[in-house]
Coordinates of C-alpha atoms in Angstrom, one line a residue:
Chain A
M6 CA -33.8 43.3 14.9
M7 CA -36.4 40.7 14.0
G8 CA -38.9 39.5 16.6
R9 CA -37.9 36.5 18.6
S10 CA -40.2 34.0 16.9
F11 CA -39.6 30.3 17.0
F12 CA -38.5 30.3 13.3
H13 CA -35.9 33.0 13.8
P14 CA -33.1 32.0 11.3
A15 CA -30.3 32.0 13.9
R16 CA -32.4 29.8 16.1
L17 CA -33.4 27.5 13.3
R18 CA -29.7 27.1 12.3
R19 CA -28.9 26.2 15.9
L20 CA -31.7 23.6 16.0
T21 CA -30.5 22.0 12.8
L22 CA -27.0 21.9 14.2
Y23 CA -28.0 20.1 17.3
A24 CA -30.3 17.8 15.4
V25 CA -27.4 16.7 13.2
L26 CA -25.1 16.2 16.2
V27 CA -27.7 14.2 18.2
A28 CA -28.4 12.0 15.1
A29 CA -24.7 11.3 14.7
A30 CA -24.3 10.4 18.4
V31 CA -27.3 8.1 18.2
V32 CA -25.8 6.4 15.1
M33 CA -22.6 5.9 17.0
I34 CA -24.2 4.6 20.2
L35 CA -27.0 2.4 18.7
P36 CA -24.8 -0.6 17.7
F37 CA -23.3 -0.7 21.2
L38 CA -26.7 -0.6 22.7
W39 CA -28.0 -3.3 20.4
I40 CA -25.1 -5.7 21.0
T41 CA -25.4 -5.1 24.8
L42 CA -29.1 -5.9 24.7
A43 CA -28.4 -9.0 22.5
A44 CA -25.9 -10.2 25.1
F45 CA -28.7 -10.2 27.8
K46 CA -31.2 -12.0 25.5
T47 CA -31.9 -15.7 25.1
Q48 CA -31.2 -17.0 21.7
I49 CA -34.9 -17.3 21.1
A50 CA -35.6 -13.7 22.1
L51 CA -32.9 -12.5 19.7
L52 CA -34.1 -14.6 16.8
M53 CA -37.7 -13.4 17.4
G54 CA -36.5 -9.9 17.3
Q55 CA -38.1 -9.1 20.7
T56 CA -37.5 -5.5 21.9
I57 CA -39.1 -6.2 25.3
F58 CA -37.5 -9.2 26.9
E59 CA -36.6 -10.7 30.2
P60 CA -32.8 -10.1 30.6
T61 CA -30.7 -13.1 31.4
L62 CA -27.1 -13.6 32.5
A63 CA -26.9 -17.1 31.0
N64 CA -24.8 -16.0 28.0
F65 CA -22.1 -14.4 30.2
D66 CA -22.3 -17.4 32.5
E67 CA -21.7 -19.8 29.5
V68 CA -19.0 -17.7 27.9
L69 CA -17.0 -17.3 31.1
F70 CA -17.7 -20.4 33.1
S71 CA -18.8 -23.3 30.8
P72 CA -16.2 -26.0 30.4
A73 CA -16.7 -25.8 26.7
S74 CA -15.6 -22.2 26.5
D75 CA -12.0 -21.0 26.8
Y76 CA -13.0 -17.3 26.9
A77 CA -11.9 -16.7 30.5
S78 CA -8.4 -18.0 29.7
N79 CA -8.4 -16.0 26.4
Y80 CA -9.1 -12.9 28.5
V81 CA -6.2 -13.6 30.8
N82 CA -4.0 -14.3 27.8
S83 CA -4.9 -10.9 26.3
L84 CA -4.3 -9.1 29.6
F85 CA -1.0 -10.8 30.1
I86 CA 0.3 -10.3 26.5
A87 CA -1.0 -6.7 26.3
S88 CA 0.5 -5.7 29.7
V89 CA 3.9 -7.2 29.1
S90 CA 4.3 -6.0 25.6
T91 CA 3.1 -2.5 26.6
I92 CA 5.7 -2.2 29.3
A93 CA 8.5 -3.6 27.1
T94 CA 7.5 -1.3 24.2
L95 CA 7.5 1.7 26.4
A96 CA 10.9 1.0 27.9
I97 CA 12.5 0.3 24.5
A98 CA 10.9 3.3 22.8
T99 CA 11.8 5.7 25.6
L100 CA 15.4 4.7 25.6
A101 CA 15.6 4.9 21.8
A102 CA 13.7 8.2 21.6
Y103 CA 16.1 9.8 24.2
S104 CA 19.1 8.4 22.3
L105 CA 17.9 9.7 19.0
V106 CA 16.8 13.1 20.2
R107 CA 19.5 14.0 22.7
L108 CA 22.6 11.8 22.4
G109 CA 24.1 13.5 19.3
W110 CA 23.3 11.0 16.5
P111 CA 23.9 12.4 13.1
R112 CA 20.8 13.9 11.5
W113 CA 20.7 11.4 8.7
A114 CA 20.7 8.5 11.1
V115 CA 17.8 9.9 13.2
R116 CA 15.8 10.5 10.0
A117 CA 16.6 7.1 8.6
I118 CA 15.5 5.2 11.8
L119 CA 12.3 7.3 12.2
L120 CA 11.4 6.8 8.5
W121 CA 12.1 3.1 8.8
A122 CA 9.8 2.9 11.8
V123 CA 7.0 4.9 10.1
V124 CA 7.1 2.8 6.9
F125 CA 7.0 -0.4 8.8
H126 CA 4.0 1.0 10.8
M127 CA 2.2 1.7 7.6
V128 CA 2.5 -1.6 5.7
P129 CA -0.1 -4.3 6.3
P130 CA 1.1 -6.5 9.2
I131 CA -0.1 -9.6 7.2
T132 CA 2.8 -9.1 4.7
L133 CA 5.3 -9.9 7.5
A134 CA 3.1 -12.4 9.4
G135 CA 4.2 -15.2 7.1
A136 CA 7.9 -14.6 7.7
W137 CA 7.3 -14.2 11.5
F138 CA 5.4 -17.5 11.5
T139 CA 8.3 -19.3 9.8
M140 CA 10.9 -17.6 12.0
A141 CA 9.0 -18.4 15.2
R142 CA 8.7 -22.0 14.1
T143 CA 12.5 -22.2 13.5
A144 CA 13.2 -20.5 16.8
G145 CA 10.8 -22.8 18.7
L146 CA 8.6 -19.9 19.7
D147 CA 5.5 -20.8 17.6
S148 CA 3.4 -22.0 20.5
S149 CA 4.6 -19.6 23.2
Y150 CA 3.6 -16.3 24.6
A151 CA 7.0 -14.9 23.8
G152 CA 6.5 -15.0 20.1
L153 CA 3.2 -13.2 20.3
M154 CA 4.6 -10.6 22.7
L155 CA 7.6 -10.0 20.4
A156 CA 5.2 -9.5 17.5
H157 CA 3.1 -7.0 19.5
I158 CA 6.2 -5.1 20.7
T159 CA 7.4 -4.8 17.1
L160 CA 4.0 -3.7 15.9
N161 CA 3.7 -1.0 18.5
L162 CA 7.3 0.2 18.6
P163 CA 7.1 2.7 15.7
L164 CA 4.1 4.6 17.2
A165 CA 5.7 4.6 20.6
L166 CA 9.0 5.7 19.2
W167 CA 7.4 8.6 17.4
M168 CA 5.3 9.7 20.3
M169 CA 8.2 9.5 22.8
A170 CA 10.5 11.4 20.5
I171 CA 7.9 14.2 20.4
Y172 CA 7.7 14.3 24.2
V173 CA 11.4 14.0 24.9
R174 CA 12.0 16.9 22.5
E175 CA 9.7 19.1 24.6
V176 CA 11.9 18.7 27.7
P177 CA 13.9 21.9 28.1
L178 CA 17.5 21.5 27.2
E179 CA 18.6 23.8 30.1
L180 CA 17.4 21.3 32.7
E181 CA 19.6 18.6 31.1
E182 CA 22.6 20.9 30.9
A183 CA 22.2 21.9 34.5
A184 CA 22.1 18.2 35.5
R185 CA 25.2 17.5 33.4
L186 CA 27.1 20.2 35.2
D187 CA 26.1 18.5 38.5
G188 CA 27.9 15.5 37.1
A189 CA 24.8 13.4 36.3
S190 CA 25.5 10.3 34.2
T191 CA 23.2 9.3 31.3
P192 CA 21.1 6.8 33.3
T193 CA 20.7 9.2 36.2
M194 CA 19.7 11.9 33.7
L195 CA 17.1 9.6 32.1
W196 CA 15.6 8.3 35.3
H197 CA 15.6 11.5 37.4
V198 CA 15.3 14.3 34.9
I199 CA 13.6 13.0 31.7
V200 CA 11.2 10.4 32.9
P201 CA 9.5 12.5 35.6
L202 CA 8.9 15.3 33.0
I203 CA 7.5 13.0 30.3
R204 CA 5.0 11.2 32.5
P205 CA 1.9 12.4 30.6
G206 CA 3.5 11.3 27.4
L207 CA 4.3 7.9 28.8
A208 CA 0.7 7.5 30.0
A209 CA -0.7 8.4 26.6
T210 CA 1.7 6.1 24.8
A211 CA 1.1 3.3 27.3
I212 CA -2.7 3.5 26.9
L213 CA -2.5 3.4 23.1
A214 CA 0.0 0.6 23.1
F215 CA -2.2 -1.4 25.4
I216 CA -5.3 -0.9 23.4
F217 CA -3.6 -1.7 20.1
S218 CA -2.2 -4.9 21.5
W219 CA -5.5 -5.8 23.1
N220 CA -7.2 -5.3 19.7
E221 CA -4.6 -6.9 17.5
F222 CA -6.0 -9.7 15.4
T223 CA -4.2 -10.2 12.1
V224 CA -0.9 -11.4 13.6
S225 CA -2.4 -13.0 16.7
L226 CA -4.6 -15.2 14.5
N227 CA -1.6 -16.7 12.8
L228 CA 0.9 -16.8 15.7
S229 CA -1.4 -18.1 18.5
T230 CA -2.4 -21.6 19.4
K231 CA -5.5 -22.8 21.2
L232 CA -3.6 -22.2 24.4
T233 CA -2.3 -18.7 23.7
A234 CA -5.3 -17.4 21.8
T235 CA -6.3 -13.8 22.6
V236 CA -9.7 -12.2 22.9
P237 CA -10.1 -11.1 19.2
V238 CA -9.0 -14.6 18.0
A239 CA -11.6 -16.2 20.3
I240 CA -14.4 -13.9 19.1
A241 CA -13.6 -14.7 15.5
S242 CA -13.8 -18.4 16.3
F243 CA -17.3 -17.9 17.6
A244 CA -18.4 -16.7 14.2
Q245 CA -17.0 -19.8 12.5
E246 CA -18.6 -22.5 14.5
Y247 CA -20.9 -24.8 12.7
V248 CA -23.9 -23.5 14.7
I249 CA -23.2 -19.8 15.6
K250 CA -24.3 -19.0 19.1
H251 CA -25.1 -15.4 18.4
T252 CA -25.9 -14.4 22.0
D253 CA -22.7 -15.9 23.3
M254 CA -20.8 -14.0 20.6
A255 CA -22.6 -10.8 21.8
A256 CA -21.7 -11.5 25.4
A257 CA -18.0 -12.1 24.5
A258 CA -18.0 -8.9 22.4
V259 CA -19.4 -6.9 25.3
L260 CA -16.9 -8.3 27.7
S261 CA -14.1 -7.4 25.3
I262 CA -15.0 -3.8 25.3
V263 CA -14.7 -3.4 29.1
P264 CA -11.0 -2.4 29.1
A265 CA -11.6 0.3 26.5
I266 CA -14.5 1.7 28.5
V267 CA -12.4 1.7 31.7
L268 CA -9.6 3.6 29.9
L269 CA -12.1 5.9 28.4
A270 CA -13.6 6.7 31.7
F271 CA -10.3 7.6 33.4
A272 CA -8.0 8.7 30.6
S273 CA -9.9 10.0 27.6
R274 CA -7.8 13.2 27.6
H275 CA -4.6 11.2 27.3
I276 CA -6.1 9.1 24.5
V277 CA -7.2 12.2 22.4
K278 CA -3.7 13.7 23.0
G279 CA -2.0 10.5 21.9
L280 CA -4.2 10.0 18.8
T281 CA -3.8 13.6 17.6
S282 CA -0.1 14.0 18.6
G283 CA 1.1 12.7 15.2
A284 CA -1.2 14.9 13.1
I285 CA -1.2 18.3 14.8
K286 CA 2.0 19.9 15.9
Chain X
M23 CA 37.2 14.2 29.6
N24 CA 38.2 11.4 27.3
D25 CA 36.6 8.9 29.6
A26 CA 33.4 10.9 29.6
A27 CA 33.3 11.0 25.8
R28 CA 33.8 7.2 25.6
N29 CA 31.1 6.8 28.2
D30 CA 28.7 9.0 26.2
R31 CA 29.3 7.0 23.1
L32 CA 28.6 3.8 25.0
W33 CA 25.3 5.1 26.3
R34 CA 24.3 6.4 22.9
W35 CA 24.6 2.8 21.6
L36 CA 23.2 1.1 24.6
T37 CA 20.0 3.1 24.7
L38 CA 19.3 2.6 21.0
A39 CA 20.4 -1.0 20.8
P40 CA 17.1 -2.7 21.9
A41 CA 15.0 -0.8 19.4
L42 CA 17.6 -1.4 16.6
A43 CA 17.6 -5.1 17.5
I44 CA 13.8 -5.3 17.2
L45 CA 13.7 -3.4 14.0
T46 CA 16.5 -5.4 12.4
V47 CA 15.5 -8.9 13.6
L48 CA 11.7 -8.5 13.2
T49 CA 11.3 -6.1 10.3
L50 CA 14.4 -6.4 8.1
L51 CA 15.2 -10.0 8.6
P52 CA 11.6 -11.1 7.7
V53 CA 11.9 -9.2 4.4
I54 CA 15.0 -11.3 3.6
E55 CA 13.2 -14.4 4.7
L56 CA 10.3 -13.6 2.5
L57 CA 12.7 -13.0 -0.4
A58 CA 14.2 -16.4 0.1
M59 CA 10.9 -18.2 0.4
S60 CA 9.4 -16.4 -2.6
V61 CA 11.7 -18.1 -5.0
H62 CA 10.9 -21.6 -3.7
E63 CA 8.0 -23.9 -3.6
I64 CA 7.6 -24.9 0.0
A65 CA 5.7 -28.0 1.0
W66 CA 5.1 -29.3 4.5
R67 CA 5.5 -33.0 5.1
D68 CA 5.8 -34.8 8.4
G69 CA 6.4 -31.5 10.2
Q70 CA 9.3 -30.7 7.9
S71 CA 9.4 -28.0 5.3
H72 CA 10.7 -29.1 1.8
W73 CA 12.1 -26.2 -0.3
R74 CA 12.4 -26.5 -4.1
F75 CA 14.0 -23.7 -6.0
I76 CA 11.7 -22.4 -8.8
G77 CA 13.1 -19.0 -9.6
A78 CA 10.7 -16.3 -10.4
A79 CA 7.8 -18.6 -11.1
N80 CA 5.8 -17.4 -8.1
Y81 CA 6.1 -13.8 -9.3
A82 CA 5.0 -14.8 -12.8
A83 CA 1.9 -16.4 -11.4
L84 CA 0.8 -13.2 -9.6
A85 CA -0.9 -11.5 -12.6
G86 CA -3.0 -14.6 -13.4
D87 CA -4.2 -14.9 -9.7
Q88 CA -7.9 -14.0 -9.9
L89 CA -8.1 -13.7 -6.1
F90 CA -5.2 -11.2 -6.0
V91 CA -6.5 -9.1 -8.9
A92 CA -10.0 -8.9 -7.3
G93 CA -8.3 -8.1 -4.0
V94 CA -6.4 -5.2 -5.5
A95 CA -9.5 -3.8 -7.2
N96 CA -11.7 -4.2 -4.1
T97 CA -9.1 -2.7 -1.8
L98 CA -8.8 0.4 -4.0
V99 CA -12.6 0.8 -4.1
F100 CA -12.8 0.1 -0.4
A101 CA -10.1 2.6 0.5
V102 CA -11.1 5.4 -1.8
A103 CA -14.9 5.3 -1.3
G104 CA -14.6 4.7 2.5
V105 CA -12.0 7.3 3.2
V106 CA -13.7 10.0 1.1
A107 CA -17.0 9.3 3.0
Q108 CA -15.2 9.4 6.4
M109 CA -13.3 12.6 5.7
A110 CA -16.4 14.4 4.4
L111 CA -18.6 13.3 7.3
G112 CA -15.8 13.8 9.9
F113 CA -15.1 17.3 8.6
F114 CA -18.7 18.5 8.7
L115 CA -19.3 17.0 12.2
A116 CA -16.1 18.6 13.4
L117 CA -17.2 21.9 11.9
F118 CA -20.6 21.6 13.6
T119 CA -19.1 20.6 16.9
S120 CA -16.7 23.5 17.0
H121 CA -19.7 25.8 16.9
V122 CA -21.3 24.2 19.9
V123 CA -20.3 25.0 23.4
R124 CA -22.2 22.6 25.6
G125 CA -21.8 18.8 25.4
Q126 CA -18.5 18.8 23.5
G127 CA -16.9 16.5 26.1
F128 CA -19.7 14.0 25.9
Y129 CA -19.5 14.1 22.2
R130 CA -15.8 13.4 22.1
L131 CA -16.3 10.5 24.5
V132 CA -19.0 8.9 22.3
F133 CA -16.8 9.3 19.2
L134 CA -13.7 7.7 20.9
L135 CA -15.3 4.4 21.6
P136 CA -15.3 2.9 18.1
I137 CA -11.6 3.8 17.7
L138 CA -10.7 1.9 20.9
I139 CA -12.5 -1.4 20.5
P140 CA -11.1 -4.4 18.5
G141 CA -11.9 -4.4 14.8
I142 CA -13.0 -8.0 15.1
V143 CA -15.7 -6.9 17.7
I144 CA -16.9 -4.2 15.3
G145 CA -17.2 -7.0 12.7
A146 CA -19.1 -9.2 15.2
I147 CA -21.5 -6.4 16.1
W148 CA -22.3 -5.5 12.5
K149 CA -22.5 -9.2 11.5
L150 CA -25.4 -9.5 14.0
M151 CA -27.0 -6.2 12.9
Y152 CA -26.8 -7.2 9.2
N153 CA -28.2 -10.6 9.9
P154 CA -31.0 -11.2 7.4
D155 CA -33.2 -13.1 9.9
F156 CA -33.1 -11.0 13.1
G157 CA -30.7 -8.1 12.4
I158 CA -31.8 -4.7 13.5
I159 CA -31.2 -3.2 10.0
N160 CA -33.8 -5.3 8.3
Q161 CA -36.2 -4.8 11.2
A162 CA -35.8 -1.1 10.9
L163 CA -36.3 -1.2 7.1
G164 CA -39.4 -3.4 7.7
L165 CA -40.9 -0.7 10.0
V166 CA -40.8 1.8 7.2
G167 CA -42.0 -0.8 4.7
L168 CA -38.8 -1.4 2.8
E169 CA -37.5 -4.8 1.5
P170 CA -35.2 -6.8 3.6
H171 CA -31.8 -7.7 2.1
D172 CA -29.0 -10.2 2.8
W173 CA -26.6 -7.3 3.2
L174 CA -23.4 -9.4 3.4
G175 CA -24.6 -12.3 1.2
E176 CA -25.6 -10.5 -2.0
P177 CA -22.6 -10.0 -4.3
S178 CA -23.9 -6.6 -5.4
L179 CA -24.3 -5.3 -1.8
A180 CA -21.5 -7.0 0.2
L181 CA -18.7 -4.6 -0.6
A182 CA -20.9 -1.5 0.0
S183 CA -22.1 -3.0 3.3
V184 CA -18.4 -3.6 4.4
I185 CA -17.6 0.0 3.4
A186 CA -20.5 1.2 5.5
V187 CA -19.2 -0.6 8.6
D188 CA -15.7 0.9 8.0
T189 CA -17.3 4.4 7.6
W190 CA -19.1 3.9 11.0
H191 CA -15.8 2.7 12.5
W192 CA -13.4 5.4 11.2
T193 CA -15.5 8.6 10.8
P194 CA -14.9 9.3 14.5
F195 CA -11.1 9.2 13.9
C196 CA -11.3 11.8 11.1
F197 CA -13.7 13.8 13.3
L198 CA -11.2 13.9 16.2
L199 CA -8.2 14.8 14.2
L200 CA -10.0 17.5 12.2
L201 CA -11.7 18.9 15.3
A202 CA -8.3 19.2 16.9
G203 CA -7.1 21.0 13.7
L204 CA -10.0 23.4 13.7
E205 CA -9.5 24.3 17.3
S206 CA -5.8 25.1 16.7
L207 CA -6.7 27.7 14.0
P208 CA -6.0 31.3 14.9
R209 CA -9.2 33.1 16.1
D210 CA -8.3 36.6 15.0
V211 CA -8.5 35.7 11.3
Y212 CA -12.2 34.8 11.8
E213 CA -12.9 38.0 13.6
A214 CA -11.4 40.0 10.8
V215 CA -13.4 38.1 8.2
R216 CA -16.6 38.6 10.1
V217 CA -16.0 42.3 10.4
D218 CA -15.7 42.3 6.6
G219 CA -19.2 40.7 6.5
A220 CA -18.4 37.3 4.9
S221 CA -21.1 34.6 4.9
A222 CA -20.6 31.3 6.7
W223 CA -20.1 29.6 3.3
Q224 CA -17.4 32.2 2.2
E225 CA -15.7 31.8 5.5
L226 CA -15.6 28.0 5.0
I227 CA -14.3 28.1 1.4
H228 CA -11.8 31.0 1.8
V229 CA -10.6 30.8 5.3
T230 CA -11.2 27.5 7.0
L231 CA -10.4 25.1 4.2
P232 CA -7.1 26.7 3.1
M233 CA -5.9 26.8 6.7
M234 CA -7.0 23.3 7.4
L235 CA -5.3 21.8 4.3
P236 CA -2.2 20.5 6.2
T237 CA -4.4 18.7 8.8
I238 CA -6.7 17.4 6.1
A239 CA -3.7 16.0 4.2
V240 CA -2.2 14.3 7.2
T241 CA -5.6 12.8 8.2
L242 CA -6.2 11.6 4.7
V243 CA -2.8 9.9 4.5
F244 CA -3.2 8.2 7.9
R245 CA -6.7 6.9 6.9
L246 CA -5.7 5.7 3.5
I247 CA -2.8 3.7 5.0
V248 CA -5.0 2.0 7.6
A249 CA -7.7 1.4 4.9
F250 CA -5.1 -0.5 2.8
K251 CA -4.4 -2.8 5.8
V252 CA -8.0 -3.8 6.3
F253 CA -8.3 -7.4 7.5
D254 CA -10.2 -7.9 10.7
E255 CA -13.6 -6.6 9.7
V256 CA -13.6 -8.4 6.4
Y257 CA -12.4 -11.6 8.1
L258 CA -15.5 -11.7 10.3
L259 CA -18.1 -10.0 8.1
T260 CA -17.7 -11.8 4.8
G261 CA -14.5 -13.8 4.7
G262 CA -13.9 -12.2 1.3
G263 CA -17.2 -13.5 -0.2
P264 CA -19.6 -14.0 -1.7
G265 CA -17.3 -15.2 -4.5
T266 CA -14.6 -12.6 -4.6
S267 CA -16.8 -9.6 -4.1
T268 CA -15.2 -8.4 -0.8
E269 CA -11.8 -10.0 -1.3
V270 CA -9.1 -7.5 -0.1
I271 CA -5.3 -7.7 -0.5
S272 CA -4.5 -8.6 3.1
F273 CA -7.0 -11.4 2.9
S274 CA -5.6 -12.8 -0.3
I275 CA -2.2 -13.0 1.4
Y276 CA -3.6 -14.7 4.4
R277 CA -5.5 -17.2 2.3
R278 CA -2.6 -18.1 0.1
F279 CA 0.1 -18.3 2.8
F280 CA -1.8 -19.7 5.8
T281 CA -5.1 -21.3 4.7
E282 CA -3.7 -23.0 1.6
D283 CA -0.2 -23.4 3.1
R284 CA 1.5 -22.0 0.0
A285 CA 4.4 -20.3 1.8
G286 CA 6.5 -19.7 -1.3
Y287 CA 3.7 -18.1 -3.4
G288 CA 2.3 -16.3 -0.3
S289 CA 5.8 -14.7 0.2
A290 CA 5.9 -13.5 -3.3
L291 CA 2.5 -11.9 -2.8
S292 CA 3.6 -10.4 0.5
L293 CA 6.8 -8.9 -1.0
T294 CA 5.0 -7.4 -4.0
V295 CA 2.5 -5.7 -1.8
L296 CA 5.2 -4.7 0.7
F297 CA 7.3 -3.0 -1.9
T298 CA 4.5 -1.3 -3.8
L299 CA 3.1 0.2 -0.6
T300 CA 6.5 1.2 0.8
A301 CA 7.2 3.1 -2.4
A302 CA 3.9 4.8 -2.2
I303 CA 4.3 5.6 1.5
V304 CA 7.8 7.1 1.1
L305 CA 6.5 9.3 -1.7
A306 CA 3.5 10.4 0.4
V307 CA 5.6 11.0 3.6
T308 CA 8.1 13.2 1.7
A309 CA 5.3 15.1 0.0
V310 CA 3.7 15.8 3.3
Q311 CA 7.0 16.8 4.9
R312 CA 7.7 19.2 2.0
R313 CA 4.3 20.8 2.4
Q314 CA 4.8 21.3 6.1
M315 CA 8.2 22.9 5.5
R316 CA 6.8 25.6 3.3
P317 CA 6.1 28.7 5.3

């Protein structure tokens, strides 16, 4: 064995390893840190590039409470649309997943529907946005929450369907057979046998559906009006004003990250499970 | 018994009906709607749409559409360059992390954040960081004595700058999937290889990479597909400019259909992209499935 010098190869390798990982973490965190600092700066402090500055809450105050800003109502819109569409997506996907996995559909039908869902999930949403816009206009839904919610349900349904199909498949068949022998009907079975067992799956799916709905921009941009605009649409409009208020945009961006941070703090394991469920069996 | 069978069939349909309704009305019907619109010239006058049948003229115009041609070229460059960078970085970070015991949880948390926040916010953050007057990027370059640049405003730099943002945004996704793949590999193989005295490099080439191939393939396909959808970041960072240097497919469709109000031509554009990508996706999905079925 060599002496335990500082430059021992194994130790050196370990140090490099940690150095790379720390550098990567810094690169990931720095933009968030910078935007958060910018949100607490005055416009002048930002433009002067001051690193030491007197923090102010004026930007948050202006974004949330100034009569010229709709951001507070955009925030409520986003919460409303994301919550309702998440609940609906979950219900529709769970029913369909149970039907496809356990109710004796022919194999080709199951494959066809799952493939249909996956293909739709993969094409750019903008390709259908034009048709949705025209259809919503015809149906009189073009300035309503319902149109946006339907769009978000549709966009999230494929992912939810796939995830729920994976979780329902994991429920032991014997449990279901036992319940059948006791004379359980299909709704009883779903509610009292399946749903309690797939709760972790429901949580993971709900979190992802909520986040994706909260983040969705492409379709919301084209289907929303001034009244129904969501948070991403509002942030985009900050960037397009004649005189860009950079610090307001920073404050709005920081506020928009809050739900993600809350979910990250309480449910990061569910999120990792959900994100990787499609890729690793 | 007969009643129960009929009951079963009823529930089978009832449980699937809502999903089928959504898929039919909101994914199949729109394609038919697009088809109908794409053979018309559609003008809006007094809140009324006026349709004039023009046959395949919208499709014939596609090849001569400079915006669309630039969009296709840029999207290909964006997707390939970005995804290759993200996969390589993600793989090595995952490999490094899997060797580390302490701090893995924290690391995972840090790397989850960019995946969870709106693309438009990523755009907003980087637009401020790239700002030529007060952005941190030019400030940092100034500290080490390098020239400042207008990262999003110079035609030769804009696309690379957007790809850099996308790489920052999506490397964590590759990292998480690949790390999960690495951790599901059987440990005994490694022990056997180590007993045989293989170097770390040999271990990577001959053991890790071959076993990781299915996960790598799936991650790659996922990423490529999302890369082809890119819209949010480009919308905020550059709006497709300067000129057409960061124009991407989704943005061309948006511009033609919504900004310029050319619903007929925009529909032809949408359908062309839709069908090309669907064909590619079906091919990719079947290829991946065939791979996974092999023992």
